Amino acid sequence: MPLLGETIGANLRRTVAQYGDREALVEMQSGRRWTYAEFGAEVDLVSRGLLARGIGKGDRVGIWAPNCAEWVITQYATATVGAILVNINPAYRTHELAYALNQSGVRLLVSATEFKTSDYRAMVEEVRLDCPALEELVYIGTGDWDSLREAAAGVPIAELHRRAAELSFDDPINIQYTSGTTGFPKGATLSHHNILNNGYFVTETIAFTADDRLCLPVPLYHWNGNLRNQKSPRPRRGDTGCAVTFGDDAGWRRRVAGSSRLHPYPYYFSTWVRGKEVG
């Protein structure tokens, strides 16, 4: 079976052209939904916003947030402009955050404002002066995110297409950190080719169809959620799936009920059984 030889941005454009009216993304905790056409348009908007902020090929963009739609949009937008997305564990403390930002050279950080008991704004401010590469912060759910989208007005769509056409599928677009069990985490670099074909072969192996819906409870920062989120269409059969993202632990039955595929860890199954969430 031949590998897919295209960038994630090119793959998304092809998917949008073929399945524009189909649902692409559902964020259960908010009820927000996007078709592929709507999702593609949002990715283009944020991609142009990144270009307007001076982010381009090879630049590092950090993402520090629990599962949310903006996580997925940022993932595709950075890939579209050739920037390298740096996944940051939502559970990190300040010393771990500073290490990841400095070790990878993050220029722009997209972040939630808080998560559980962590005040992300305060934590970022605590380490910011020690992270010389960090130039800009974009907080999800605030005017920062709106401003990033609005900045797209300064970059024509033709310029985005020109930049995207210059990319190679072998270009690096993601840094994922190991657990760091015996020391500081190590950054593993992945390319369009790595990530896209991982998603492609998963959908081939489990025979996704156009009517399938994927429930993705695992963290997006982790390789499982990050790579499974790349649901490549299946060119030979013309099939694709739909990701469902959510960020809290309540209401599993309601969220899983509308999905035909589920990609959890074994831990999730034991939790559901103990909680009597599944029969």
Short mmCIF file of C-alpha atoms in Angstrom, two decimals:
data_model
loop_
_atom_site.label_atom_id
_atom_site.label_comp_id
_atom_site.label_asym_id
_atom_site.label_seq_id
_atom_site.Cartn_x
_atom_site.Cartn_y
_atom_site.Cartn_z
CA MET A 1 0.00 0.00 0.00
CA PRO A 2 1.64 3.30 -1.08
CA LEU A 3 2.18 6.10 1.40
CA LEU A 4 0.43 9.44 0.99
CA GLY A 5 2.87 11.99 -0.39
CA GLU A 6 1.23 15.29 0.50
CA THR A 7 1.20 17.88 3.24
CA ILE A 8 -1.53 18.03 5.85
CA GLY A 9 -2.76 21.33 4.40
CA ALA A 10 -3.06 19.84 0.92
CA ASN A 11 -4.83 16.80 2.34
CA LEU A 12 -7.31 19.01 4.18
CA ARG A 13 -8.07 21.03 1.04
CA ARG A 14 -8.73 17.82 -0.86
CA THR A 15 -11.02 16.60 1.90
CA VAL A 16 -12.92 19.90 2.01
CA ALA A 17 -13.44 19.78 -1.75
CA GLN A 18 -14.83 16.25 -1.59
CA TYR A 19 -16.75 16.29 1.70
CA GLY A 20 -17.47 19.96 2.36
CA ASP A 21 -21.04 19.44 3.60
CA ARG A 22 -20.19 16.55 5.94
CA GLU A 23 -19.67 17.16 9.63
CA ALA A 24 -15.99 17.26 10.53
CA LEU A 25 -15.66 18.28 14.17
CA VAL A 26 -17.92 18.30 17.22
CA GLU A 27 -16.93 19.83 20.55
CA MET A 28 -19.32 18.17 22.96
CA GLN A 29 -18.76 20.38 26.01
CA SER A 30 -19.87 23.50 24.12
CA GLY A 31 -22.10 22.02 21.42
CA ARG A 32 -20.06 23.70 18.68
CA ARG A 33 -19.98 21.92 15.32
CA TRP A 34 -18.17 22.39 12.02
CA THR A 35 -18.66 20.88 8.59
CA TYR A 36 -15.49 20.22 6.61
CA ALA A 37 -16.12 23.41 4.61
CA GLU A 38 -16.54 25.43 7.81
CA PHE A 39 -13.54 23.81 9.44
CA GLY A 40 -11.39 24.41 6.36
CA ALA A 41 -12.42 28.07 6.29
CA GLU A 42 -11.57 28.47 9.99
CA VAL A 43 -8.18 26.83 9.50
CA ASP A 44 -7.46 29.18 6.57
CA LEU A 45 -8.46 32.16 8.70
CA VAL A 46 -6.16 31.22 11.58
CA SER A 47 -3.39 30.28 9.13
CA ARG A 48 -3.50 33.75 7.62
CA GLY A 49 -3.61 35.23 11.11
CA LEU A 50 -0.40 33.38 11.95
CA LEU A 51 1.26 34.66 8.77
CA ALA A 52 0.17 38.19 9.68
CA ARG A 53 1.90 37.75 13.05
CA GLY A 54 5.12 36.73 11.33
CA ILE A 55 4.78 33.00 11.93
CA GLY A 56 5.90 30.86 9.01
CA LYS A 57 7.84 27.78 8.02
CA GLY A 58 10.01 26.40 10.80
CA ASP A 59 8.73 28.72 13.54
CA ARG A 60 7.66 27.06 16.78
CA VAL A 61 4.11 27.58 18.03
CA GLY A 62 3.27 26.13 21.43
CA ILE A 63 -0.18 24.82 22.36
CA TRP A 64 -0.98 24.53 26.08
CA ALA A 65 -4.60 23.59 26.62
CA PRO A 66 -6.95 20.70 27.35
CA ASN A 67 -8.99 19.25 24.48
CA CYS A 68 -10.92 21.96 22.64
CA ALA A 69 -11.74 22.91 19.08
CA GLU A 70 -9.08 25.64 19.05
CA TRP A 71 -6.47 22.95 19.72
CA VAL A 72 -7.44 21.14 16.52
CA ILE A 73 -7.74 24.35 14.49
CA THR A 74 -4.29 25.47 15.66
CA GLN A 75 -2.85 22.07 14.78
CA TYR A 76 -4.06 22.29 11.19
CA ALA A 77 -3.25 26.00 10.84
CA THR A 78 0.37 25.59 11.92
CA ALA A 79 0.77 22.66 9.53
CA THR A 80 -0.75 24.73 6.71
CA VAL A 81 1.84 27.51 7.08
CA GLY A 82 4.71 25.12 7.83
CA ALA A 83 5.16 26.12 11.47
CA ILE A 84 6.10 23.48 14.05
CA LEU A 85 3.44 22.86 16.69
CA VAL A 86 4.87 22.13 20.13
CA ASN A 87 2.50 20.04 22.26
CA ILE A 88 2.67 21.03 25.93
CA ASN A 89 1.18 18.79 28.60
CA PRO A 90 -1.74 20.58 30.33
CA ALA A 91 -0.52 19.18 33.67
CA TYR A 92 2.93 20.82 33.45
CA ARG A 93 4.14 22.97 36.32
CA THR A 94 6.09 26.17 35.75
CA HIS A 95 9.56 24.60 35.61
CA GLU A 96 8.34 22.05 33.05
CA LEU A 97 6.61 24.74 31.01
CA ALA A 98 9.75 26.88 30.95
CA TYR A 99 11.84 23.91 29.87
CA ALA A 100 9.54 23.03 26.95
CA LEU A 101 9.27 26.64 25.77
CA ASN A 102 13.03 27.17 25.86
CA GLN A 103 14.12 23.77 24.60
CA SER A 104 11.90 24.06 21.52
CA GLY A 105 12.24 27.81 21.01
CA VAL A 106 8.52 28.64 21.01
CA ARG A 107 7.83 32.09 19.51
CA LEU A 108 4.05 32.17 19.91
CA LEU A 109 2.09 30.34 22.60
CA VAL A 110 -1.59 29.47 22.19
CA SER A 111 -2.91 28.72 25.65
CA ALA A 112 -6.03 28.17 27.72
CA THR A 113 -6.43 30.65 30.56
CA GLU A 114 -6.75 27.90 33.17
CA PHE A 115 -7.14 24.16 33.62
CA LYS A 116 -8.37 22.46 36.79
CA THR A 117 -6.40 24.17 39.58
CA SER A 118 -3.76 25.68 37.28
CA ASP A 119 -3.86 29.40 36.53
CA TYR A 120 -2.13 29.36 33.15
CA ARG A 121 -1.92 33.14 32.85
CA ALA A 122 -0.07 33.45 36.15
CA MET A 123 2.19 30.51 35.33
CA VAL A 124 3.13 31.95 31.94
CA GLU A 125 3.89 35.34 33.47
CA GLU A 126 6.10 33.63 36.05
CA VAL A 127 8.36 32.11 33.38
CA ARG A 128 8.00 34.58 30.52
CA LEU A 129 11.11 36.63 31.26
CA ASP A 130 13.15 33.43 31.31
CA CYS A 131 11.93 32.44 27.82
CA PRO A 132 13.67 34.85 25.42
CA ALA A 133 12.26 33.28 22.25
CA LEU A 134 8.64 33.75 23.38
CA GLU A 135 7.28 36.84 21.62
CA GLU A 136 3.51 36.54 21.74
CA LEU A 137 0.69 34.96 23.75
CA VAL A 138 -2.74 34.02 22.43
CA TYR A 139 -5.22 32.99 25.09
CA ILE A 140 -8.13 30.84 23.90
CA GLY A 141 -11.58 32.21 24.66
CA THR A 142 -10.36 35.79 24.97
CA GLY A 143 -9.89 38.75 22.67
CA ASP A 144 -6.43 37.36 21.84
CA TRP A 145 -7.97 34.56 19.78
CA ASP A 146 -10.37 36.98 18.10
CA SER A 147 -7.47 39.30 17.25
CA LEU A 148 -5.52 36.44 15.70
CA ARG A 149 -8.48 35.63 13.45
CA GLU A 150 -9.01 39.29 12.59
CA ALA A 151 -5.35 39.65 11.60
CA ALA A 152 -6.11 37.37 8.64
CA ALA A 153 -7.55 40.39 6.83
CA GLY A 154 -4.00 41.58 6.21
CA VAL A 155 -2.96 38.43 4.33
CA PRO A 156 -4.64 37.53 1.01
CA ILE A 157 -5.73 33.92 0.59
CA ALA A 158 -3.46 33.77 -2.47
CA GLU A 159 -0.46 34.42 -0.22
CA LEU A 160 -1.48 31.54 2.04
CA HIS A 161 -1.77 29.24 -0.96
CA ARG A 162 1.66 30.38 -2.20
CA ARG A 163 3.28 29.65 1.15
CA ALA A 164 1.54 26.28 1.43
CA ALA A 165 2.70 25.28 -2.06
CA GLU A 166 6.33 25.79 -1.00
CA LEU A 167 6.11 23.14 1.71
CA SER A 168 7.33 19.55 1.42
CA PHE A 169 5.66 16.58 3.08
CA ASP A 170 9.01 15.82 4.71
CA ASP A 171 9.08 19.18 6.52
CA PRO A 172 8.86 18.97 10.34
CA ILE A 173 5.56 20.24 11.78
CA ASN A 174 5.31 18.83 15.29
CA ILE A 175 7.39 18.37 18.44
CA GLN A 176 6.06 15.93 21.03
CA TYR A 177 7.73 15.55 24.40
CA THR A 178 8.42 12.21 26.04
CA SER A 179 7.40 11.55 29.62
CA GLY A 180 10.83 12.45 30.96
CA THR A 181 10.78 9.62 33.49
CA THR A 182 14.55 9.68 34.00
CA GLY A 183 15.14 13.37 33.38
CA PHE A 184 13.81 16.26 31.36
CA PRO A 185 11.52 15.24 28.47
CA LYS A 186 13.03 14.73 25.03
CA GLY A 187 11.43 16.44 22.06
CA ALA A 188 10.55 14.07 19.22
CA THR A 189 10.06 15.77 15.85
CA LEU A 190 7.42 14.58 13.36
CA SER A 191 6.75 15.57 9.75
CA HIS A 192 3.62 15.89 7.61
CA HIS A 193 4.55 12.47 6.24
CA ASN A 194 4.76 10.86 9.70
CA ILE A 195 1.50 12.22 11.03
CA LEU A 196 -0.64 12.00 7.91
CA ASN A 197 0.28 8.42 7.10
CA ASN A 198 -0.24 7.33 10.69
CA GLY A 199 -3.82 8.57 10.47
CA TYR A 200 -4.20 7.10 6.99
CA PHE A 201 -3.15 3.59 7.97
CA VAL A 202 -5.29 3.64 11.10
CA THR A 203 -8.37 4.46 9.02
CA GLU A 204 -7.40 1.78 6.51
CA THR A 205 -6.81 -0.85 9.19
CA ILE A 206 -10.13 -0.33 10.95
CA ALA A 207 -12.00 0.27 7.67
CA PHE A 208 -13.46 3.70 8.36
CA THR A 209 -16.45 4.59 6.21
CA ALA A 210 -17.98 7.93 5.32
CA ASP A 211 -20.68 7.38 7.93
CA ASP A 212 -18.36 6.63 10.85
CA ARG A 213 -17.88 9.06 13.73
CA LEU A 214 -14.77 8.92 15.90
CA CYS A 215 -15.05 9.68 19.61
CA LEU A 216 -11.64 10.90 20.79
CA PRO A 217 -11.47 11.06 24.60
CA VAL A 218 -7.68 10.89 24.83
CA PRO A 219 -5.67 14.12 25.33
CA LEU A 220 -4.81 15.92 22.12
CA TYR A 221 -1.35 16.86 23.41
CA HIS A 222 -0.49 13.14 23.61
CA TRP A 223 0.62 11.24 20.50
CA ASN A 224 -2.54 9.12 20.57
CA GLY A 225 -4.96 12.03 20.44
CA ASN A 226 -2.67 14.16 18.29
CA LEU A 227 -2.15 11.56 15.58
CA ARG A 228 -5.62 10.01 15.72
CA ASN A 229 -7.02 13.47 15.12
CA GLN A 230 -5.49 13.32 11.64
CA LYS A 231 -8.30 11.36 10.03
CA SER A 232 -7.05 11.08 6.48
CA PRO A 233 -9.69 10.37 3.86
CA ARG A 234 -9.24 7.06 2.13
CA PRO A 235 -8.53 7.90 -1.52
CA ARG A 236 -9.20 4.43 -2.88
CA ARG A 237 -12.63 4.18 -1.29
CA GLY A 238 -13.50 7.82 -0.74
CA ASP A 239 -14.31 7.36 2.95
CA THR A 240 -13.63 9.56 5.94
CA GLY A 241 -14.66 9.89 9.58
CA CYS A 242 -15.60 12.56 12.10
CA ALA A 243 -13.73 13.43 15.28
CA VAL A 244 -15.55 14.27 18.49
CA THR A 245 -13.50 16.23 21.01
CA PHE A 246 -14.41 17.06 24.59
CA GLY A 247 -12.61 18.21 27.69
CA ASP A 248 -14.39 17.02 30.82
CA ASP A 249 -15.06 13.61 32.33
CA ALA A 250 -18.83 13.76 32.75
CA GLY A 251 -21.59 12.35 30.56
CA TRP A 252 -19.60 9.60 28.82
CA ARG A 253 -22.68 7.66 27.79
CA ARG A 254 -24.21 10.66 26.02
CA ARG A 255 -20.99 11.46 24.19
CA VAL A 256 -20.08 7.95 23.14
CA ALA A 257 -23.63 7.10 22.07
CA GLY A 258 -23.43 9.12 18.86
CA SER A 259 -20.09 7.64 17.78
CA SER A 260 -19.30 4.46 15.92
CA ARG A 261 -15.56 4.41 16.74
CA LEU A 262 -13.78 4.98 20.02
CA HIS A 263 -10.04 5.45 20.62
CA PRO A 264 -9.43 5.39 24.39
CA TYR A 265 -6.70 4.02 26.62
CA PRO A 266 -7.41 0.86 28.67
CA TYR A 267 -7.63 3.18 31.68
CA TYR A 268 -10.80 4.71 30.26
CA PHE A 269 -12.56 1.36 30.02
CA SER A 270 -11.79 0.50 33.64
CA THR A 271 -12.97 3.96 34.72
CA TRP A 272 -16.24 3.59 32.84
CA VAL A 273 -16.87 0.15 34.29
CA ARG A 274 -16.16 1.33 37.84
CA GLY A 275 -18.40 4.32 37.29
CA LYS A 276 -21.15 2.18 35.74
CA GLU A 277 -21.18 4.48 32.72
CA VAL A 278 -21.44 1.58 30.30
CA GLY A 279 -23.62 -1.48 30.47
#
